[in-house]
Amino acid sequence: MEVGSQDKPPPTLLELLSNTLVLDATLPYLALPTVLRLSAVSTAFHRLIYETPRVFRFLDLHRCRGAYVSPSVMPIDSGGHSWRAERLDENLTEDEFYSGPLRGIHSKLSKMGVMKDVQTLVLDGLGSVTHDVLSDILLSDQYHVRLLSVVACKNLNQRKFQRLLHYMCRPSRPEGSPRLKGVYVFGTNEAVVKQSQSRMSTGREGGVTALLGAQIGASTTSPPTITTNYPQSNPNPWFSPTGFVLPHVILASNTWEETLRVCRDIVVFDAVLCTHMHSEMAPYRSDAMNTYLASSGLTMPIATHALGPDGCAGCGAAPEDAPVWGQSDVTAFPLVSPPPFSGRLVDAVRPPSIPAGSSSKQQRLVVGCTWCLSDRHCQCCHRYWCGRCYDPQRRKRALQLEAQAEHDEGDAGAVAEELKRAEGASTTIIKVYNGLCTQYCAFSEDVAAGNGAMWG
């Protein structure tokens, strides 16, 4: 380097953030208060922040102190609190009482010109989220929220919110509406997902001896090795064999099936209906189960289990017309957590890449409900068998006929003929016993007599 040469000074922060690529890559790491403080540094920063629409397209308020409602506020009869001067009376509705903190923040941000640019709005866990607040945001022409996350909002009236979504997706809605494209409302059962992934990576210690009811002193030597092609760090439980992924609290008194059906192809949720597997499994479900589903109105329940793209453990087939990424419409896939910063639906449903060890060359969405997977899904390794490979009802019928043949010698010929029709080379071999597959999980360790086993 020559002595007289001068190095060019490094770019300033303002120059860096003026580059749209740098700005887009930086904003996801900055909280809203940080962005607002940055805009107050100088006139140039203020102009950059408020004149660039993409700056406020993602708004996460779930950790905002001003929108937080303390559990001490519950129940509503406790009266006035620091964030509200008046006490609850006949002129103040329940929604107005709880929504006070969020309405205050919403009003301030609207005056600052922030809310009009928001495309992804995250309100998870806020007690101040009510039906009235969401109605004001989603039905107003002033806002353009495309992705909304309201997971675990305790004061949100689910029935009212469902009716709001029904209204937004009505057949007579104006052209181009609704602007809302996706709703995160279910969340995933993180504890179940982590436990499932841990089991797949390490195996179930002790096999059947680790199950509830196993006798004290049972041998746990030579634990089975559960092989899996999926890494424990798979970011999306819907596209890996993680089993039950929805919180039980949602399904205990679930009324969302009709809402997902009404909003189908219009608004996407972080769950999907058991559309493809449910119709395919109808012939293989028991008559009692089909009768119960019909009487309960569960013609198409919500899919609760993620089975991974590999499909059936026997033949590798997936349910007919199961969504395939890159071929099916994006509205056929569930939303992926966390909500994307871009606010685009295609980014919100984009699945992770196919695991290196997967037998499937396509990223397929293979999911099912509890009814379809009864007696054919392993709760440990999450393999499942389709109706063509395993029919538990035929297996039960074959066992009944075998017992009948032993006690009904007079009509042995007719019983033998019916038994022959009921049996099959592959469909009657037990594949799932007490929720565990017999090949990999339930009977993989030796529990026979003479080896310190529980039945020895």
Coordinates of C-alpha atoms in Angstrom, one line a residue:
M1 CA 0.0 0.0 0.0
E2 CA 1.3 3.4 -0.9
V3 CA 2.0 5.9 1.9
G4 CA -0.3 8.6 0.4
S5 CA -3.3 6.3 -0.1
Q6 CA -6.2 6.7 2.2
D7 CA -8.7 3.9 3.1
K8 CA -12.3 4.7 2.4
P9 CA -14.2 5.2 5.7
P10 CA -16.6 2.4 6.6
P11 CA -20.3 3.0 5.8
T12 CA -22.4 4.5 8.6
L13 CA -25.4 2.8 10.1
L14 CA -27.7 5.0 8.2
E15 CA -26.0 4.1 4.9
L16 CA -26.2 0.4 5.8
L17 CA -29.9 0.5 6.7
S18 CA -30.7 2.5 3.6
N19 CA -29.9 -0.6 1.6
T20 CA -33.2 -2.5 1.4
L21 CA -31.5 -5.9 1.6
V22 CA -29.6 -5.0 4.8
L23 CA -32.8 -3.4 6.3
D24 CA -34.9 -6.5 5.5
A25 CA -32.2 -8.8 7.1
T26 CA -31.9 -6.6 10.2
L27 CA -35.5 -5.8 11.1
P28 CA -36.5 -9.3 12.3
Y29 CA -33.9 -9.0 15.1
L30 CA -35.2 -5.6 16.3
A31 CA -38.1 -5.2 18.7
L32 CA -40.6 -2.5 18.1
P33 CA -39.3 -0.2 21.0
T34 CA -35.8 -0.5 19.5
V35 CA -37.1 0.6 16.1
L36 CA -39.0 3.5 17.5
R37 CA -36.0 4.7 19.5
L38 CA -33.8 4.4 16.4
S39 CA -36.3 6.7 14.5
A40 CA -35.7 9.3 17.2
V41 CA -31.9 9.5 16.6
S42 CA -32.1 12.0 13.8
T43 CA -34.3 13.4 11.1
A44 CA -32.7 11.1 8.6
F45 CA -33.4 8.0 10.7
H46 CA -37.0 9.2 11.3
R47 CA -37.5 9.5 7.6
L48 CA -36.0 6.1 6.9
I49 CA -38.1 4.3 9.4
Y50 CA -41.5 6.0 8.7
E51 CA -41.2 6.3 5.0
T52 CA -40.2 2.7 4.4
P53 CA -43.5 0.6 4.4
R54 CA -41.7 -2.7 5.0
V55 CA -40.3 -1.6 8.4
F56 CA -43.6 -2.1 10.3
R57 CA -45.0 -5.0 8.2
F58 CA -44.3 -7.4 11.2
L59 CA -45.6 -6.4 14.6
D60 CA -45.1 -8.7 17.6
L61 CA -46.9 -7.5 20.8
H62 CA -47.0 -10.7 22.8
R63 CA -44.2 -9.4 25.0
C64 CA -45.4 -5.8 25.2
R65 CA -45.8 -4.8 28.8
G66 CA -48.5 -2.3 28.0
A67 CA -50.7 -5.0 26.5
Y68 CA -50.2 -7.5 29.3
V69 CA -53.2 -8.3 31.6
S70 CA -52.0 -9.7 34.9
P71 CA -53.7 -12.9 36.1
S72 CA -54.6 -10.9 39.2
V73 CA -57.1 -9.1 37.1
M74 CA -59.1 -12.4 36.8
P75 CA -62.0 -12.7 37.5
I76 CA -63.6 -9.7 36.0
D77 CA -65.5 -8.9 39.3
S78 CA -62.2 -7.7 40.9
G79 CA -63.0 -4.2 39.7
G80 CA -60.8 -1.3 38.7
H81 CA -57.0 -1.6 38.2
S82 CA -54.0 0.5 37.4
W83 CA -54.7 0.5 33.7
R84 CA -58.4 1.5 34.0
A85 CA -59.8 4.1 36.3
E86 CA -63.5 3.2 36.3
R87 CA -64.9 0.1 37.8
L88 CA -66.9 -2.4 35.9
D89 CA -70.6 -1.5 35.7
E90 CA -73.5 -2.1 33.5
N91 CA -72.1 0.3 30.9
L92 CA -68.8 -1.6 30.4
T93 CA -68.9 -4.9 28.6
E94 CA -66.5 -7.8 29.4
D95 CA -64.6 -7.3 26.1
E96 CA -64.2 -3.5 26.8
F97 CA -62.9 -4.3 30.3
Y98 CA -60.2 -6.7 29.2
S99 CA -59.2 -5.0 25.9
G100 CA -58.3 -1.7 27.5
P101 CA -54.5 -2.2 27.5
L102 CA -54.3 -3.4 23.9
R103 CA -56.7 -0.7 22.6
G104 CA -54.4 1.9 24.2
I105 CA -51.4 0.6 22.4
H106 CA -53.3 0.2 19.2
S107 CA -54.5 3.8 19.3
K108 CA -51.0 5.1 19.9
L109 CA -49.5 3.0 17.1
S110 CA -52.3 4.1 14.7
K111 CA -51.6 7.8 15.4
M112 CA -47.9 7.1 14.6
G113 CA -48.8 5.5 11.3
V114 CA -47.5 2.1 12.3
M115 CA -50.7 0.0 12.1
K116 CA -51.5 0.8 8.5
D117 CA -48.4 -1.0 7.3
V118 CA -48.7 -4.1 9.5
Q119 CA -49.2 -7.4 7.6
T120 CA -48.2 -9.9 10.3
L121 CA -49.6 -9.3 13.8
V122 CA -48.6 -11.5 16.7
L123 CA -50.7 -11.2 19.9
D124 CA -50.0 -14.6 21.4
G125 CA -50.9 -15.1 25.1
L126 CA -52.3 -11.6 25.6
G127 CA -55.2 -11.4 28.0
S128 CA -56.2 -8.1 26.4
V129 CA -57.1 -9.8 23.1
T130 CA -60.9 -9.9 22.7
H131 CA -63.3 -10.4 19.8
D132 CA -64.1 -6.7 19.7
V133 CA -60.4 -5.7 19.1
L134 CA -59.9 -8.3 16.4
S135 CA -63.2 -7.3 14.7
D136 CA -62.0 -3.7 14.6
I137 CA -58.7 -4.7 13.1
L138 CA -59.9 -7.3 10.6
L139 CA -63.0 -5.5 9.3
S140 CA -61.6 -2.0 9.0
D141 CA -60.3 -0.7 5.7
Q142 CA -57.5 1.1 7.5
Y143 CA -55.5 -2.0 8.2
H144 CA -54.0 -4.7 6.0
V145 CA -53.3 -7.6 8.4
R146 CA -52.7 -10.8 6.4
L147 CA -51.3 -13.1 9.0
L148 CA -52.7 -13.1 12.6
S149 CA -51.5 -15.1 15.6
V150 CA -53.8 -15.3 18.6
V151 CA -52.5 -18.5 20.3
A152 CA -53.4 -19.0 24.0
C153 CA -55.4 -15.7 24.3
K154 CA -57.5 -16.6 27.3
N155 CA -60.1 -13.8 27.1
L156 CA -60.8 -14.3 23.4
N157 CA -64.3 -15.7 23.0
Q158 CA -63.7 -18.6 20.6
R159 CA -67.3 -18.8 19.4
K160 CA -67.5 -15.1 18.6
F161 CA -64.1 -15.3 16.8
Q162 CA -65.4 -18.2 14.8
R163 CA -68.5 -16.3 13.8
L164 CA -66.3 -13.4 12.7
L165 CA -64.3 -15.7 10.5
H166 CA -67.5 -17.2 9.0
Y167 CA -68.7 -13.7 8.2
M168 CA -65.4 -12.7 6.5
C169 CA -65.5 -15.9 4.4
R170 CA -69.2 -15.7 3.5
P171 CA -70.1 -16.3 -0.2
S172 CA -71.5 -12.8 -0.6
R173 CA -68.2 -11.1 0.6
P174 CA -66.9 -8.3 -1.6
E175 CA -64.4 -9.2 -4.3
G176 CA -60.8 -9.3 -3.1
S177 CA -61.8 -9.8 0.5
P178 CA -60.9 -10.9 3.1
R179 CA -57.4 -9.4 3.3
L180 CA -56.7 -11.9 6.1
K181 CA -55.0 -15.0 4.7
G182 CA -53.8 -17.0 7.7
V183 CA -54.7 -17.4 11.4
Y184 CA -52.5 -19.0 14.1
V185 CA -54.9 -20.1 16.8
F186 CA -54.2 -23.7 17.7
G187 CA -50.4 -23.7 18.4
T188 CA -48.5 -27.0 18.8
N189 CA -48.3 -29.2 21.8
E190 CA -44.6 -28.4 22.3
A191 CA -44.2 -30.8 25.3
V192 CA -45.6 -33.7 23.2
V193 CA -43.5 -32.8 20.2
K194 CA -40.2 -32.6 22.2
Q195 CA -41.0 -35.9 24.0
S196 CA -41.8 -37.6 20.6
Q197 CA -38.6 -36.4 19.0
S198 CA -36.6 -37.5 22.0
R199 CA -38.1 -41.0 21.8
M200 CA -37.4 -41.2 18.1
S201 CA -33.7 -40.2 18.6
T202 CA -32.9 -42.3 21.7
G203 CA -35.5 -45.2 21.6
R204 CA -37.9 -46.2 24.4
E205 CA -35.8 -47.4 27.3
G206 CA -36.9 -50.8 28.4
G207 CA -39.5 -51.4 25.7
V208 CA -42.7 -52.7 27.3
T209 CA -41.2 -52.7 30.7
A210 CA -41.1 -48.9 30.6
L211 CA -44.9 -48.8 30.1
L212 CA -47.3 -48.0 32.9
G213 CA -48.3 -51.2 34.7
A214 CA -45.0 -53.0 34.1
Q215 CA -44.0 -55.1 37.1
I216 CA -41.2 -54.1 39.5
G217 CA -38.1 -56.1 38.7
A218 CA -38.8 -56.6 35.1
S219 CA -35.7 -56.7 32.9
T220 CA -34.7 -53.6 31.1
T221 CA -31.6 -55.1 29.5
S222 CA -30.9 -54.8 25.8
P223 CA -33.3 -51.9 25.1
P224 CA -34.7 -51.7 21.6
T225 CA -33.2 -49.4 19.1
I226 CA -35.8 -47.4 17.3
T227 CA -34.6 -46.4 13.9
T228 CA -35.7 -43.2 12.4
N229 CA -34.6 -41.1 9.4
Y230 CA -35.5 -37.8 11.0
P231 CA -33.3 -35.5 13.0
Q232 CA -34.5 -34.2 16.4
S233 CA -34.1 -30.6 15.3
N234 CA -36.8 -30.8 12.6
P235 CA -38.4 -27.3 12.9
N236 CA -41.9 -28.1 11.8
P237 CA -43.8 -30.9 13.5
W238 CA -46.4 -31.1 10.8
F239 CA -43.9 -32.5 8.2
S240 CA -42.1 -35.0 10.4
P241 CA -43.4 -38.2 12.2
T242 CA -44.1 -36.4 15.5
G243 CA -47.5 -38.0 16.3
F244 CA -50.0 -35.9 18.3
V245 CA -49.1 -32.2 17.7
L246 CA -52.2 -30.2 18.8
P247 CA -52.8 -29.2 22.4
H248 CA -55.4 -31.4 24.2
V249 CA -57.0 -28.3 25.6
I250 CA -58.1 -27.2 22.1
L251 CA -59.6 -30.6 21.3
A252 CA -61.4 -31.2 24.6
S253 CA -64.3 -29.0 23.5
N254 CA -63.5 -28.4 19.9
T255 CA -65.8 -26.4 17.6
W256 CA -63.3 -25.4 15.0
E257 CA -64.1 -28.1 12.4
E258 CA -66.9 -26.1 10.8
T259 CA -64.8 -23.0 10.8
L260 CA -62.0 -24.7 8.9
R261 CA -64.5 -26.1 6.5
V262 CA -66.2 -22.7 5.8
C263 CA -62.8 -20.9 5.5
R264 CA -61.3 -23.6 3.3
D265 CA -59.2 -22.2 0.4
I266 CA -59.8 -18.7 1.7
V267 CA -58.1 -18.5 5.1
V268 CA -55.4 -20.9 6.2
F269 CA -54.9 -22.1 9.8
D270 CA -52.1 -23.7 11.7
A271 CA -54.1 -27.0 11.5
V272 CA -55.8 -28.8 8.7
L273 CA -58.9 -31.1 8.4
C274 CA -58.4 -34.8 8.1
T275 CA -59.7 -34.6 4.5
H276 CA -57.8 -37.2 2.5
M277 CA -57.3 -40.0 5.1
H278 CA -60.7 -39.7 6.6
S279 CA -62.6 -40.7 3.4
E280 CA -60.0 -43.4 2.6
M281 CA -60.3 -45.0 6.0
A282 CA -64.1 -45.1 6.2
P283 CA -64.3 -48.8 5.1
Y284 CA -61.7 -49.8 7.7
R285 CA -63.3 -48.1 10.8
S286 CA -65.6 -50.1 13.0
D287 CA -69.3 -49.7 12.6
A288 CA -69.6 -48.3 16.1
M289 CA -67.0 -45.6 15.4
N290 CA -68.6 -44.6 12.1
T291 CA -72.0 -44.4 13.8
Y292 CA -70.5 -42.2 16.6
L293 CA -68.9 -39.9 14.1
A294 CA -72.1 -39.5 12.1
S295 CA -74.2 -38.8 15.2
S296 CA -71.6 -36.3 16.5
G297 CA -71.5 -34.4 13.2
L298 CA -67.8 -35.1 12.9
T299 CA -67.9 -35.8 9.1
M300 CA -64.4 -34.3 8.8
P301 CA -62.5 -33.9 12.1
I302 CA -59.3 -31.9 12.5
A303 CA -56.1 -33.8 11.8
T304 CA -54.3 -34.2 15.1
H305 CA -51.4 -36.5 14.1
A306 CA -48.4 -35.7 11.9
L307 CA -47.0 -38.9 10.2
G308 CA -44.2 -37.6 8.0
P309 CA -43.8 -37.7 4.2
D310 CA -42.7 -41.4 4.1
G311 CA -46.3 -42.6 4.2
C312 CA -47.5 -46.1 5.2
A313 CA -44.8 -48.2 6.9
G314 CA -45.9 -51.2 4.9
C315 CA -46.2 -49.9 1.3
G316 CA -45.0 -46.3 1.5
A317 CA -48.2 -45.0 0.0
A318 CA -49.8 -41.7 1.2
P319 CA -53.5 -41.0 1.3
E320 CA -55.0 -40.3 -2.1
D321 CA -54.5 -36.6 -3.2
A322 CA -52.4 -35.8 -0.1
P323 CA -50.9 -32.3 -0.6
V324 CA -47.5 -32.3 -2.2
W325 CA -45.3 -29.1 -1.9
G326 CA -44.8 -27.6 -5.3
Q327 CA -47.8 -29.3 -6.9
S328 CA -50.7 -28.6 -4.6
D329 CA -52.2 -25.2 -3.8
V330 CA -50.6 -23.4 -0.8
T331 CA -53.9 -23.3 1.0
A332 CA -53.8 -27.1 1.4
F333 CA -50.9 -26.8 3.9
P334 CA -51.0 -25.7 7.6
L335 CA -49.3 -22.5 8.7
V336 CA -45.7 -23.0 9.9
S337 CA -44.5 -21.4 13.2
P338 CA -43.2 -18.8 13.8
P339 CA -45.1 -16.4 11.5
P340 CA -42.9 -15.1 8.7
F341 CA -41.6 -11.5 8.7
S342 CA -42.7 -11.0 5.1
G343 CA -46.4 -11.4 5.7
R344 CA -46.7 -13.6 2.6
L345 CA -48.9 -16.8 2.8
V346 CA -46.5 -18.8 0.7
D347 CA -43.7 -18.2 3.3
A348 CA -46.1 -19.0 6.2
V349 CA -46.9 -22.5 4.8
R350 CA -43.5 -23.3 3.3
P351 CA -42.4 -26.7 4.8
P352 CA -38.8 -27.5 5.7
S353 CA -36.6 -29.5 3.2
I354 CA -37.0 -33.2 3.1
P355 CA -34.7 -35.0 5.6
A356 CA -31.7 -36.6 4.1
G357 CA -32.7 -40.1 5.2
S358 CA -36.3 -39.9 4.1
S359 CA -37.6 -42.5 1.6
S360 CA -39.9 -39.9 0.0
K361 CA -38.6 -37.7 -2.8
Q362 CA -41.5 -35.3 -2.3
Q363 CA -42.5 -33.2 0.7
R364 CA -45.9 -34.7 1.3
L365 CA -48.3 -33.6 4.0
V366 CA -49.4 -36.9 5.6
V367 CA -51.7 -36.3 8.6
G368 CA -54.6 -38.1 10.2
C369 CA -57.2 -37.8 13.0
T370 CA -57.5 -40.0 16.1
W371 CA -60.4 -42.0 14.5
C372 CA -58.5 -42.9 11.3
L373 CA -55.4 -44.0 13.2
S374 CA -57.1 -46.1 15.8
D375 CA -55.2 -49.4 16.3
R376 CA -52.9 -48.6 13.3
H377 CA -50.5 -45.9 14.6
C378 CA -47.5 -46.4 16.9
Q379 CA -47.4 -43.8 19.7
C380 CA -43.6 -44.3 20.1
C381 CA -42.0 -44.3 16.6
H382 CA -45.2 -42.9 14.9
R383 CA -45.2 -45.4 12.0
Y384 CA -48.6 -46.1 10.7
W385 CA -50.2 -48.7 8.3
C386 CA -52.8 -47.9 5.7
G387 CA -56.0 -49.9 5.3
R388 CA -54.6 -52.1 2.5
C389 CA -51.7 -53.2 4.6
Y390 CA -53.4 -53.7 8.0
D391 CA -57.1 -54.0 8.9
P392 CA -57.6 -54.4 12.7
Q393 CA -61.3 -55.1 12.2
R394 CA -60.5 -58.1 10.0
R395 CA -58.0 -59.2 12.6
K396 CA -60.6 -59.0 15.3
R397 CA -63.2 -60.9 13.1
A398 CA -60.7 -63.6 12.4
L399 CA -60.0 -64.1 16.2
Q400 CA -63.7 -64.3 16.8
L401 CA -64.2 -66.9 14.2
E402 CA -61.3 -68.9 15.5
A403 CA -62.8 -69.0 18.9
Q404 CA -66.2 -69.9 17.4
A405 CA -64.6 -72.8 15.5
E406 CA -63.3 -74.3 18.7
H407 CA -66.7 -74.3 20.4
D408 CA -69.0 -74.9 17.4
E409 CA -67.8 -78.1 15.8
G410 CA -71.2 -78.8 14.2
D411 CA -70.9 -76.0 11.8
A412 CA -67.2 -76.2 11.4
G413 CA -67.3 -76.0 7.6
A414 CA -69.2 -72.8 7.4
V415 CA -67.0 -71.2 10.1
A416 CA -63.9 -72.3 8.3
E417 CA -65.1 -70.8 5.0
E418 CA -65.9 -67.5 6.7
L419 CA -62.6 -67.5 8.5
K420 CA -60.8 -68.0 5.2
R421 CA -62.6 -64.9 3.8
A422 CA -61.8 -62.8 6.9
E423 CA -58.1 -63.7 7.1
G424 CA -55.4 -62.3 4.9
A425 CA -51.7 -62.9 4.5
S426 CA -50.7 -59.4 5.6
T427 CA -53.8 -57.6 6.9
T428 CA -54.5 -59.8 9.9
I429 CA -51.0 -59.9 11.4
I430 CA -50.9 -57.8 14.5
K431 CA -48.9 -54.6 13.8
V432 CA -50.0 -52.4 16.7
Y433 CA -50.6 -53.6 20.2
N434 CA -51.5 -51.3 23.1
G435 CA -50.5 -48.3 21.0
L436 CA -47.0 -49.6 20.1
C437 CA -46.0 -51.3 16.9
T438 CA -45.0 -54.9 17.4
Q439 CA -42.1 -54.9 15.0
Y440 CA -40.0 -52.0 16.4
C441 CA -41.3 -50.9 19.8
A442 CA -43.5 -53.3 21.8
F443 CA -41.8 -56.7 21.4
S444 CA -38.4 -55.8 20.2
E445 CA -36.7 -56.8 23.4
D446 CA -36.8 -60.3 24.7
V447 CA -39.3 -60.7 27.4
A448 CA -39.6 -64.5 27.3
A449 CA -39.3 -66.8 30.3
G450 CA -35.9 -67.6 31.5
N451 CA -34.4 -64.2 30.6
G452 CA -35.5 -62.2 33.7
A453 CA -38.6 -61.0 31.9
M454 CA -41.8 -60.0 33.5
W455 CA -43.7 -63.1 32.3
G456 CA -40.9 -65.5 33.3

